[in-house]
Short mmCIF file of C-alpha atoms and ligand atoms in Angstrom, two decimals:
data_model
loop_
_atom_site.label_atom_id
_atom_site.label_comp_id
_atom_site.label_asym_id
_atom_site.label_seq_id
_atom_site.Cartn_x
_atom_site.Cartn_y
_atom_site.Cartn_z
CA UNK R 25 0.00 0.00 0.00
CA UNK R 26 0.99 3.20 -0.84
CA UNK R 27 2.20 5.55 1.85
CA UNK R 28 3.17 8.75 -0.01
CA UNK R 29 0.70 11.05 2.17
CA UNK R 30 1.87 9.55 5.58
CA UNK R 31 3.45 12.17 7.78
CA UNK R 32 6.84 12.93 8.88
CA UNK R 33 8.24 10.25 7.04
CA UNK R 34 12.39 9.93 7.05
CA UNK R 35 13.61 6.55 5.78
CA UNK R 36 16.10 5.17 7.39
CA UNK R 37 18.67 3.23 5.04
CA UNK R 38 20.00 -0.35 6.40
CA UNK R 39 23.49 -1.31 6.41
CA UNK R 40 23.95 -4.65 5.40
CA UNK R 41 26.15 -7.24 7.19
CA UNK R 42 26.27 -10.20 4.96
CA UNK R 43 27.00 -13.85 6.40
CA UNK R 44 30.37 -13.21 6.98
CA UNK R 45 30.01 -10.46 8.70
CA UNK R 46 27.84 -11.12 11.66
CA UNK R 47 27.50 -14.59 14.27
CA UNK R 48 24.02 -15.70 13.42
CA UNK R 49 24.09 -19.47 12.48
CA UNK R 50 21.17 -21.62 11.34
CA UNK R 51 21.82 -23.80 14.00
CA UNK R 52 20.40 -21.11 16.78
CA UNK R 53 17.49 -20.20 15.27
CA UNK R 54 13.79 -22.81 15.74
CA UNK R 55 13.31 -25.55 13.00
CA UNK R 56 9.64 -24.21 12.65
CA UNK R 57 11.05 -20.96 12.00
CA UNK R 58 13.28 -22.07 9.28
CA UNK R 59 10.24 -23.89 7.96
CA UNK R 60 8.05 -21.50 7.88
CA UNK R 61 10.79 -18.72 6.19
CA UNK R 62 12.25 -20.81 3.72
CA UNK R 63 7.90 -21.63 2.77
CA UNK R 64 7.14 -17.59 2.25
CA UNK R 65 10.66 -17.85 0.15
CA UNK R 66 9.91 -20.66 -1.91
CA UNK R 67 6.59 -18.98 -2.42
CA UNK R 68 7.82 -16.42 -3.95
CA UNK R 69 7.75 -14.05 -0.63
CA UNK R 70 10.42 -12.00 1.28
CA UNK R 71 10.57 -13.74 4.37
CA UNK R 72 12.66 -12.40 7.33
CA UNK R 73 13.43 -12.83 10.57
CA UNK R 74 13.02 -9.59 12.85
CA UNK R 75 12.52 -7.81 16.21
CA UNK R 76 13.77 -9.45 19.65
CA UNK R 77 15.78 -13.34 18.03
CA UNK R 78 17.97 -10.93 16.17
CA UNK R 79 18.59 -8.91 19.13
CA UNK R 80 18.88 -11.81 21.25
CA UNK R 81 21.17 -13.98 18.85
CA UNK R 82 23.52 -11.14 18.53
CA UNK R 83 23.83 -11.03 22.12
CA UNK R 84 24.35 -14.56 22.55
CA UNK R 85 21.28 -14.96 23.93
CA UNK R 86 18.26 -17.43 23.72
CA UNK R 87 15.51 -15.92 21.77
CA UNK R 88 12.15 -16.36 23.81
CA UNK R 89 10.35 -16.62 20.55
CA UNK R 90 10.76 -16.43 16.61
CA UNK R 91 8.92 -13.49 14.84
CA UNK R 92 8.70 -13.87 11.10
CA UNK R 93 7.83 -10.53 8.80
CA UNK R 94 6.99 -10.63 5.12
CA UNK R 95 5.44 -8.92 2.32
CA UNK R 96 2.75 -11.38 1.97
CA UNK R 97 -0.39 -10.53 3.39
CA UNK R 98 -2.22 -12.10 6.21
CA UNK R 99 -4.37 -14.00 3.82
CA UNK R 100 -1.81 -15.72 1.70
CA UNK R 101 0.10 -16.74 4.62
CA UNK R 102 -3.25 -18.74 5.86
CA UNK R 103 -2.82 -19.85 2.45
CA UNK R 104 0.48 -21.54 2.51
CA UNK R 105 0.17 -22.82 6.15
CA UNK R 106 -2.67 -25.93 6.97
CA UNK R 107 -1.76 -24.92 10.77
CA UNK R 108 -2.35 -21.24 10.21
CA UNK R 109 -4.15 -19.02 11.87
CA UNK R 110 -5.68 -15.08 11.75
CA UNK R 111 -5.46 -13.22 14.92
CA UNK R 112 -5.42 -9.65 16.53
CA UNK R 113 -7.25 -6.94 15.50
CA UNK R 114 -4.87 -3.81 16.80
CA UNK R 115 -2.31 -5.68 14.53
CA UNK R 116 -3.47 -8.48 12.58
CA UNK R 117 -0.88 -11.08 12.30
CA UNK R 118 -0.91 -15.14 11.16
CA UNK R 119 0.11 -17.27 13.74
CA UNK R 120 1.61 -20.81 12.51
CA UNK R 121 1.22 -23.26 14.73
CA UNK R 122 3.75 -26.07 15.53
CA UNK R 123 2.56 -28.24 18.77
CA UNK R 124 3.26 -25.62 21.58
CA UNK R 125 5.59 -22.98 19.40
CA UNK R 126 3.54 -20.47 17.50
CA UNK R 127 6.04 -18.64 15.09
CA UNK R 128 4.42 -15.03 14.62
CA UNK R 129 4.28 -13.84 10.68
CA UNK R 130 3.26 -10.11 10.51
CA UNK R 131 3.33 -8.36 7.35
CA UNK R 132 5.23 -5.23 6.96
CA UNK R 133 3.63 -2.63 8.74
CA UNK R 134 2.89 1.00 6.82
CA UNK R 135 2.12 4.59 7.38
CA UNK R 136 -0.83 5.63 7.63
CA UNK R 137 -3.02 8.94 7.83
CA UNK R 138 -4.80 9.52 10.84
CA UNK R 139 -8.42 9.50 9.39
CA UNK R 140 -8.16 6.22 7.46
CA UNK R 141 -9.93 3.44 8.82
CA UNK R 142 -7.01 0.77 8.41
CA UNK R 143 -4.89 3.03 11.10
CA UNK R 144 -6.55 4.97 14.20
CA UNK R 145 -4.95 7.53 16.42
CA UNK R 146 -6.57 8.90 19.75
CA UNK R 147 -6.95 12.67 20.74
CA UNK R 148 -2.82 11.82 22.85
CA UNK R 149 -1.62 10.65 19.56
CA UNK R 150 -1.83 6.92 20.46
CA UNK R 151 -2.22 4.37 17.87
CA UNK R 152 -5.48 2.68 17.91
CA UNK R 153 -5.48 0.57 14.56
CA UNK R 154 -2.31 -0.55 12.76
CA UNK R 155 -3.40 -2.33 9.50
CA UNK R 156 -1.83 -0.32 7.02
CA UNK R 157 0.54 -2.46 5.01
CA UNK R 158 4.17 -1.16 3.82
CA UNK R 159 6.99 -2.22 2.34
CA UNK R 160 10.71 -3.23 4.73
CA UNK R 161 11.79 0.47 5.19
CA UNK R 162 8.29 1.37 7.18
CA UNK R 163 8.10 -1.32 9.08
CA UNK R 164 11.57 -0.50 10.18
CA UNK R 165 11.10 2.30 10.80
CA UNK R 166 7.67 1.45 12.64
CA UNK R 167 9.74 -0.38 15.13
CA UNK R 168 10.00 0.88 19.05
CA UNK R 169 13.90 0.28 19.57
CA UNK R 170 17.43 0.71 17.50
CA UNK R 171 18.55 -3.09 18.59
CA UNK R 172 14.61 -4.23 17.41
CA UNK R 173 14.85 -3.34 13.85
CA UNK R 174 17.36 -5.48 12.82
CA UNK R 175 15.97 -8.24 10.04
CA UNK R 176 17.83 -11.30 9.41
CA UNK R 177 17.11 -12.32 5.66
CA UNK R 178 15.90 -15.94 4.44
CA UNK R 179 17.09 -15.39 0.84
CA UNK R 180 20.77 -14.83 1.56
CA UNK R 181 21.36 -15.19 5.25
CA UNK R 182 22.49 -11.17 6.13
CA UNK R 183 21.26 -8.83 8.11
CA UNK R 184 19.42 -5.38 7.74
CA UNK R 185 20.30 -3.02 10.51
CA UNK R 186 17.91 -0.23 9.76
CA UNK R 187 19.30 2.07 13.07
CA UNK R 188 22.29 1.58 14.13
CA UNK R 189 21.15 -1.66 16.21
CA UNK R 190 24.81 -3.00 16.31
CA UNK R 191 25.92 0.05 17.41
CA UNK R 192 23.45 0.12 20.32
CA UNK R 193 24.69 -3.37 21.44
CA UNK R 194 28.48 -2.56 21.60
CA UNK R 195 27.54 0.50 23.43
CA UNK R 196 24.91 -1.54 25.33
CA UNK R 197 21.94 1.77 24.62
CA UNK R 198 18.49 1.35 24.79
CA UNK R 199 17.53 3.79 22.24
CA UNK R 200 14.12 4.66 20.25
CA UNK R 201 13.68 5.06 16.45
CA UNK R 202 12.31 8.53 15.99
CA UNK R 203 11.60 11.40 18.40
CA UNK R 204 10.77 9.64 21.76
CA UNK R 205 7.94 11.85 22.64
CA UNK R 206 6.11 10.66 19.65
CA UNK R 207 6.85 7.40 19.62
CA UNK R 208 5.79 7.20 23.73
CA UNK R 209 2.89 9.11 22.43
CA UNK R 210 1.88 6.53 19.98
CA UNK R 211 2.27 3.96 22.57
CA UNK R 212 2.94 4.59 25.96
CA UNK R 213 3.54 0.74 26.72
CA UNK R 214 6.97 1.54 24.91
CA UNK R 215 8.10 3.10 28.22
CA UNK R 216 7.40 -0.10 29.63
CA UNK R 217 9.11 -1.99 27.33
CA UNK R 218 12.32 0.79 27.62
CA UNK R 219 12.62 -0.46 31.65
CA UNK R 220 12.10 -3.88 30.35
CA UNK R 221 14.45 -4.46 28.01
CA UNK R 222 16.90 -2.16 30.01
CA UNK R 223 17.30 -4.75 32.79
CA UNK R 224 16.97 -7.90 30.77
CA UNK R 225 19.78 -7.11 27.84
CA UNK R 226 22.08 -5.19 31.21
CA UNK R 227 21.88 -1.94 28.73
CA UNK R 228 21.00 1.64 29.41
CA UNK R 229 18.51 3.72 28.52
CA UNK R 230 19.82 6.68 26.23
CA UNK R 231 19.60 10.10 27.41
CA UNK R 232 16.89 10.95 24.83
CA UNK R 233 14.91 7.77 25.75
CA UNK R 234 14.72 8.50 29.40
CA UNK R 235 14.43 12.02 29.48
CA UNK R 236 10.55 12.14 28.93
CA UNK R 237 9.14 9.66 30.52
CA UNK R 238 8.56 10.83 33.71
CA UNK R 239 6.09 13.42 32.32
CA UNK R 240 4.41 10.92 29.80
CA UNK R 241 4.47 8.18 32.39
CA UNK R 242 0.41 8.74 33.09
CA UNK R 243 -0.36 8.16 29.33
CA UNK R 244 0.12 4.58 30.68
CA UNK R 245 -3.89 5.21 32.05
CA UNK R 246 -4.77 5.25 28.17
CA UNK R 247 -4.03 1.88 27.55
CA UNK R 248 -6.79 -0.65 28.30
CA UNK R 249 -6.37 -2.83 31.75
CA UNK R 250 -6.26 -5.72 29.83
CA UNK R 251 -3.01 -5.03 27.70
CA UNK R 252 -1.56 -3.57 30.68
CA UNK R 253 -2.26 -6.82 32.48
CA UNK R 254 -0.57 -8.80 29.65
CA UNK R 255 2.49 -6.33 29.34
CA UNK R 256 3.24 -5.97 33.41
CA UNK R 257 3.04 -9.80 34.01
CA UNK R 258 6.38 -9.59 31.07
CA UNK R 259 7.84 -6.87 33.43
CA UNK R 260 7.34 -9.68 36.59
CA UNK R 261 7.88 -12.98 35.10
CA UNK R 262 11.10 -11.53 33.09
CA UNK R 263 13.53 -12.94 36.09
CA UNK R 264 14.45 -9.16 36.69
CA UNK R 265 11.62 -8.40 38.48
CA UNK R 266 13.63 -6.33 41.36
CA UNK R 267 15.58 -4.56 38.94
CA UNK R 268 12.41 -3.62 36.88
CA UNK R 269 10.24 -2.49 39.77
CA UNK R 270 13.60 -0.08 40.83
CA UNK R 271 13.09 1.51 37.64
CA UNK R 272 9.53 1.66 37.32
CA UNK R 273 10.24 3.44 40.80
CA UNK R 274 12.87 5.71 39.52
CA UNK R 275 10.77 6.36 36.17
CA UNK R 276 7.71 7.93 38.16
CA UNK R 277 6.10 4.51 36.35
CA UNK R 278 4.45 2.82 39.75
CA UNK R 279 1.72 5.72 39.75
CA UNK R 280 0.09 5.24 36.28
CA UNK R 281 -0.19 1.28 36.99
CA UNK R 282 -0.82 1.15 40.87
CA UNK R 283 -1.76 4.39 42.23
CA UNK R 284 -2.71 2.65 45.97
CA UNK R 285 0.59 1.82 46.20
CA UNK R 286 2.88 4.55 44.72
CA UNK R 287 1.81 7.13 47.66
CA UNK R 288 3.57 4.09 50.23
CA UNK R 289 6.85 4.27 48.31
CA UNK R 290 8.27 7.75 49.13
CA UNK R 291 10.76 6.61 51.60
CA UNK R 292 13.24 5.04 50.07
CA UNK R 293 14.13 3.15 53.17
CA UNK R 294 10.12 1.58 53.76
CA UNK R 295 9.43 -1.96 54.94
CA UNK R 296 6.96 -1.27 52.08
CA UNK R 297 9.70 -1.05 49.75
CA UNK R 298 11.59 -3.77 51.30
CA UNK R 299 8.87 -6.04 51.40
CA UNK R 300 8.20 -5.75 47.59
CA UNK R 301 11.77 -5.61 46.76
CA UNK R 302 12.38 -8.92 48.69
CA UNK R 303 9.49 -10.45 46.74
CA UNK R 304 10.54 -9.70 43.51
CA UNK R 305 14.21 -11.13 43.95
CA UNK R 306 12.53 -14.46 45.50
CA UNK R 307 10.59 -14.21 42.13
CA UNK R 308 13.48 -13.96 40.12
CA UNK R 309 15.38 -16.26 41.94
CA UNK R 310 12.37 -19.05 41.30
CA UNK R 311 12.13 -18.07 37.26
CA UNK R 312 15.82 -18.62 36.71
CA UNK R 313 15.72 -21.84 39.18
CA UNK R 314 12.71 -23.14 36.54
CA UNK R 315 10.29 -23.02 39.34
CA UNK R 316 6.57 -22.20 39.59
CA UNK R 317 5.65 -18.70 39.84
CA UNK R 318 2.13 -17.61 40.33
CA UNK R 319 0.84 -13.37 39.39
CA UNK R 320 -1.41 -13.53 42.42
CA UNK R 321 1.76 -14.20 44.73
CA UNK R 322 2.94 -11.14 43.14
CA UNK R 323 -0.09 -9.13 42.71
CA UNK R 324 -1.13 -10.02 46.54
CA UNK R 325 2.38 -8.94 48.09
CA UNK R 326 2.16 -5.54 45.79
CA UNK R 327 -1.18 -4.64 47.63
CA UNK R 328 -0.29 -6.04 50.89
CA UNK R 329 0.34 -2.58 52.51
CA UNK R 330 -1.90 -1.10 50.59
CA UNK R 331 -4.82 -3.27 51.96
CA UNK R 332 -3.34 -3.01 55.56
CA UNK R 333 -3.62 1.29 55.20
CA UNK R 334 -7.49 0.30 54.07
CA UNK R 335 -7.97 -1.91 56.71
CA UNK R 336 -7.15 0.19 59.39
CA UNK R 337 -8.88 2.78 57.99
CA UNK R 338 -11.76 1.02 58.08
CA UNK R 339 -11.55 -0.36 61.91
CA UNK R 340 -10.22 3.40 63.14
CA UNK R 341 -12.72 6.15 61.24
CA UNK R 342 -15.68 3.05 59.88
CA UNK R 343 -15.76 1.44 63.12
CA UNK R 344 -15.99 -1.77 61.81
CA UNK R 345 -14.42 -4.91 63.35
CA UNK R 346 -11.12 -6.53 61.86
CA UNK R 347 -12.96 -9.52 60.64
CA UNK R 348 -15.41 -6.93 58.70
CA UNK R 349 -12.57 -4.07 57.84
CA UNK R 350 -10.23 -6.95 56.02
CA UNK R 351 -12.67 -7.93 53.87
CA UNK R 352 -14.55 -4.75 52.35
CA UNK R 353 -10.52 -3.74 52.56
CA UNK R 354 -9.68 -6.32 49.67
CA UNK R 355 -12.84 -5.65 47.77
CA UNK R 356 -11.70 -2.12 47.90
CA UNK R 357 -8.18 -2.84 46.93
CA UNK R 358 -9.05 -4.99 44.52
CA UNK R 359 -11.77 -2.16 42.74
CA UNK R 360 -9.21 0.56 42.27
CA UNK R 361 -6.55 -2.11 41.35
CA UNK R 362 -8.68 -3.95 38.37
CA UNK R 363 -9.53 -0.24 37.16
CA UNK R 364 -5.84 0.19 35.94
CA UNK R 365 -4.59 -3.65 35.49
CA UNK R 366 -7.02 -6.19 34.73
CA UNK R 367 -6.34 -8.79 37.13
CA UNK R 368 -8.20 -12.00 36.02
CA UNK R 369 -10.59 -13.49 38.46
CA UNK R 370 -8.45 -16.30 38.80
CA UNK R 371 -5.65 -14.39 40.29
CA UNK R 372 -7.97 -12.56 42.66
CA UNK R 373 -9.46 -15.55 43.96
CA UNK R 374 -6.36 -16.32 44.79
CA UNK R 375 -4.87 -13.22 46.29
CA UNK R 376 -8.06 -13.25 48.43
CA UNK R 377 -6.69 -16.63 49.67
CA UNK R 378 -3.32 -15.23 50.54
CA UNK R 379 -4.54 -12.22 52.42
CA UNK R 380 -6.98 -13.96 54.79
CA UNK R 381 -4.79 -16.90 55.37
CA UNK R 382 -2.16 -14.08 57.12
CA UNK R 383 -5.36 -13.56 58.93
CA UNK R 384 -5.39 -17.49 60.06
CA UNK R 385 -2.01 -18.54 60.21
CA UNK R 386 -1.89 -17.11 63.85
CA UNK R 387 -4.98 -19.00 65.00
CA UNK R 388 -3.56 -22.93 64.97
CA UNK R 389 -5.20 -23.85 67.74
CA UNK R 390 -6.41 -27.61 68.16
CA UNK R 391 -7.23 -28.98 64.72
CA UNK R 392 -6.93 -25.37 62.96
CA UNK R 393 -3.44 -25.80 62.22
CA UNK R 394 -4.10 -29.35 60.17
CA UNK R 395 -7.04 -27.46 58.36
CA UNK R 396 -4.66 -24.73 57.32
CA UNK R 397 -1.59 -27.66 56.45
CA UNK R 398 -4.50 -28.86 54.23
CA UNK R 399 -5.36 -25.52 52.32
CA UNK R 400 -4.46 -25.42 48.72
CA UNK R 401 -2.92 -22.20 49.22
CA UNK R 402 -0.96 -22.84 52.05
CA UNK R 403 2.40 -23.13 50.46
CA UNK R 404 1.37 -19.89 48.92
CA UNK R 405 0.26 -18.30 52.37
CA UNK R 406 3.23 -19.93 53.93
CA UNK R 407 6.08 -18.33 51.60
CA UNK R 408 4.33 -14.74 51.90
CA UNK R 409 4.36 -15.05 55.74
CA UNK R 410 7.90 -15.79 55.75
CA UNK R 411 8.47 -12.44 53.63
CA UNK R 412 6.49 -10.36 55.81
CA UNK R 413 8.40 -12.07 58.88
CA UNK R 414 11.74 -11.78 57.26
CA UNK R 415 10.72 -7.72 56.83
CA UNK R 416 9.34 -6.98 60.02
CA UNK R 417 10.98 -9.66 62.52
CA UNK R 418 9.16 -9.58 66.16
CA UNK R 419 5.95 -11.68 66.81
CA UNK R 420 5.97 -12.65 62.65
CA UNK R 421 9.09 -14.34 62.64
CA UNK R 422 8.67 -16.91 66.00
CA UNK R 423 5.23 -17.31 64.07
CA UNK R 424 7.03 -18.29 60.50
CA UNK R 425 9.33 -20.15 62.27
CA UNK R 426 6.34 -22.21 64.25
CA UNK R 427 5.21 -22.66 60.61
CA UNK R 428 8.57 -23.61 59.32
CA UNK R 429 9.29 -26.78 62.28
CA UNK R 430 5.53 -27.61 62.27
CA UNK R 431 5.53 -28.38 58.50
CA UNK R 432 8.58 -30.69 58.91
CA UNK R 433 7.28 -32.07 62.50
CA UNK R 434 6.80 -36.33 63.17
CA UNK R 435 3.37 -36.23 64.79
CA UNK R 436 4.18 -37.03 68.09
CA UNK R 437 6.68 -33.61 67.71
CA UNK R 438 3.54 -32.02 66.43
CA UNK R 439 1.49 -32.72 69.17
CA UNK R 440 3.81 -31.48 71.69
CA UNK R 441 4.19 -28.14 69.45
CA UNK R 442 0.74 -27.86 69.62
CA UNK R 443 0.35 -28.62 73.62
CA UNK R 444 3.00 -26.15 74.63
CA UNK R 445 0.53 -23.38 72.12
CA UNK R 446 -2.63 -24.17 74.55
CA UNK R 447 0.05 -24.08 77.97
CA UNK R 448 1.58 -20.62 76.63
CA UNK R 449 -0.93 -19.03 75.28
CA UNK R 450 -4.83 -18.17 76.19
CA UNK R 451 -7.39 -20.36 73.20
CA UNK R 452 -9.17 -17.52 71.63
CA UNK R 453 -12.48 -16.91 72.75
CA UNK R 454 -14.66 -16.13 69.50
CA UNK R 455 -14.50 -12.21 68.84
CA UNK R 456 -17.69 -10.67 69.90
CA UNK R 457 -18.90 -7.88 67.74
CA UNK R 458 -18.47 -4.71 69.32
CA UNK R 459 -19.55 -2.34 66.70
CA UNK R 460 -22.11 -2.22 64.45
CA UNK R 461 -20.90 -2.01 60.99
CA UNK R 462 -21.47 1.82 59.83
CA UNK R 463 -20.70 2.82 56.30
CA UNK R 464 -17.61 2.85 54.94
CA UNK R 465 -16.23 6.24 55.14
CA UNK R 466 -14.97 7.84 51.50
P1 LIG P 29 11.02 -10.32 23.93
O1 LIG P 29 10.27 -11.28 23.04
O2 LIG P 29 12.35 -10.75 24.34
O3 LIG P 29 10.18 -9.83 25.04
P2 LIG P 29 10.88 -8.63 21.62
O4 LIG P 29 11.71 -7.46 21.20
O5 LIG P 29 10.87 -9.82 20.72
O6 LIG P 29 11.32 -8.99 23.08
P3 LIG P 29 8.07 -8.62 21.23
O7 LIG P 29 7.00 -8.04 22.09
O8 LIG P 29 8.12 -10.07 21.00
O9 LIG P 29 9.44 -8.10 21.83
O10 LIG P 29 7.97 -7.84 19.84
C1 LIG P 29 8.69 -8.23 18.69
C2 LIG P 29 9.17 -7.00 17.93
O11 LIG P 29 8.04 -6.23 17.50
C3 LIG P 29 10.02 -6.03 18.71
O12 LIG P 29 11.37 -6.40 18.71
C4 LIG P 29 9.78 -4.73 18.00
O13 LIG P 29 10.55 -4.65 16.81
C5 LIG P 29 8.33 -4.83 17.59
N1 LIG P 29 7.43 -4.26 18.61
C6 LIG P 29 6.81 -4.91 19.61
N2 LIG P 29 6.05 -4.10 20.35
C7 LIG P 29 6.19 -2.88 19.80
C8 LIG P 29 5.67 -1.59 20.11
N3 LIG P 29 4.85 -1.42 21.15
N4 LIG P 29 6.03 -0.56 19.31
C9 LIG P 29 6.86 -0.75 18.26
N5 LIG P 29 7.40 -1.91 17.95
C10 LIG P 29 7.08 -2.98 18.69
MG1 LIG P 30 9.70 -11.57 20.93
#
């Protein structure tokens, strides 16, 4: 498609390193990838590989996942591929499908004018609709990063580096394609991606990259709650979680994407901050171990203090009970959260689970402490106590370390652990209600 009335369009010339010139063997890069390039080739197609492998193989690293452009259209890549198929509407894109790897195939992406229906732009000069077809030079030049727009070619094994991508890995610079205001403008997740890529590829963020993202950072509150769900669980799950939420801090980025919690995060030297902070390396430290690693673990010890503030709030100027407070606090928590970042129901449920077993972990009196051995999420419950204990010391950690020798315990041990509970300390008479539950104040 022709883009000749597209604005402010400078194209950017490649420098070619052929297959001398450059590291990338066949050997690193997925069979199904090969397949499906050297398909679109034989076809008739240019068929490239683009975006984050090329990045990653350069830097000796192992791509997460192949990403395939061409100039065929959507449609007559369904029509070479039996496991093909159509998706996304913001970008539309074939996905072929090889057991569990999906190798992406977009089509080079175009300009477009503002009032066309193929490509949408809000009132902040965000992209709404990118359908607009182009040829290799625009859909370099479409691209959010210098070391993303780097295209490694089917037909003759080199590579296109449209801006200066080699240069930004030897001087290890996160740097944007264009003027960064517009290009945060157009989409505002690109900041995200800036911090993201920043701590995963151990590279800076250019001068010119950084500089305005503090004052675009609440454009982030444009993007729907859904994407932003999708693009912070990357941030989390990346395995540099504690470097990522340091710069999210230092980027003025908490605010836009949990404004409960950025007003707790002042003091540099906070349990809040501490609390998080030792979350997120225990997070990183399971991803790169292989181990499980669930958002609501996450998402639960990110509102933890945040539902505490509510909760007191509630008991001190609502006068309701603690029982009551806690849990119109996590509704209330949970509300604002879900406003900004979709948190799936599944998560919640869970993060509901977490909070109120803090709540019962104290309370193993009698058979109560088998019950709560027994609780799905008590593993879960378990590992956040030992956070919180490890953060605040005192009465938490003799209760996380009760937790720690009852779990391993024979059951004769156990009943003696359990004995010296009833001899030290008073059973809990059931909490009477003292107030009546008045509405919540504002
Ligand atoms: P990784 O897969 O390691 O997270 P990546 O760079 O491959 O990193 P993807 O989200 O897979 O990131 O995107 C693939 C490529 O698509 C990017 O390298 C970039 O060229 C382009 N791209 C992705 N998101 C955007 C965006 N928001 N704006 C512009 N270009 C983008
Ligand atoms: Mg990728």
């Amino acid at each position: 498609m022709s883009s000749s009335s597209a604005p402010a369009k400078t194209v950017l010339e490649p420098r070619i390193l052929s297959r001398s010139e450059h590291g990338i063997s066949r050997n690193d890069i997925s069979d199904n990838a090969l397949k499906v390039l050297y398909r679109l080739h034989n076809a008739g197609f240019n068929a490239y590989l683009v975006g984050g492998c090329v990045r990653d193989l350069l830097l000796g690293l192992k791509p997460k996942d192949f990403d395939v452009v061409t100039n065929a259209e959507p449609e007559q890549v369904k029509e070479l591929f039996r496991n093909c198929r159509l998706v996304g509407r913001r970008f539309r894109l074939a996905h072929v499908m090889f057991g569990r790897e999906v190798i992406e195939v977009a089509t080079f992406r175009g300009h477009h004018q503002s009032d066309q229906d193929l490509g949408k732009q809000s009132d902040h000069g965000q992209i709404l609709r990118d359908n607009v077809f182009g040829d290799i030079f625009e859909d370099a030049e479409r691209r959010d990063f210098t070391v993303n727009a780097m295209y490694y070619n089917i037909a003759d094994f080199s590579i296109s580096d449209f801006a200066n991508g080699i240069g930004a890995i030897e001087q290890r610079k996160i740097s944007l394609i264009g003027d960064p205001e517009t290009r945060y403008r157009e989409d505002p997740v690109r900041m995200l991606r800036a911090v993201r890529f920043a701590a995963k590829l151990n590279m800076q963020i250019d001068d010119a990259a950084a500089a305005p993202i503090k004052t675009l950072a609440p454009l982030l509150t444009n993007i729907p709650p859904a994407r932003l769900f999708e693009e912070v669980l990357k941030l989390f799950l990346s395995g540099n979680a504690l470097q990522i939420f340091r710069l999210l801090r230092q980027y003025h980025l908490v605010e836009p994407l949990f404004p409960i919690l950025a007003p707790l995060l002042n003091d540099s030297n906070s349990r809040e901050i501490s609390f998080i902070e030792q979350v997120m390396q225990n997070t990183d430290e399971r991803i790169n171990n292989e181990q499980r690693v669930t958002p609501a673990f996450i998402y639960a010890a990110l509102l933890w203090y945040p539902l505490e503030d509510r909760c007191q709030n509630l008991m001190v100027e609502g006068g309701f009970s603690q029982f009551d407070a806690f849990n119109l606090a996590m509704g209330d928590v949970l509300d604002r959260q879900t406003k900004r970042i979709m948190i799936p129901k599944r998560f919640t449920t869970v993060m509901r689970e977490i909070w109120q077993l803090q709540n019962r972990l104290p309370r193993r009196f009698g058979r109560r402490a088998f019950q709560l051995l027994d609780h799905p999420r008590f593993r879960a419950a378990y590992d956040f106590l030992l956070v919180r204990a490890e953060i605040e010391g005192g009465e938490l950690e003799i209760l996380a370390d009760w937790w720690t020798q009852f779990q391993s315990a024979s059951p004769e041990q156990r009943k003696t652990m359990l004995d010296k509970l009833r001899d030290t300390e008073k059973a809990p008479t059931r909490r009477k209600r003292r107030y009546k539950p008045k509405k919540a104040p504002k």
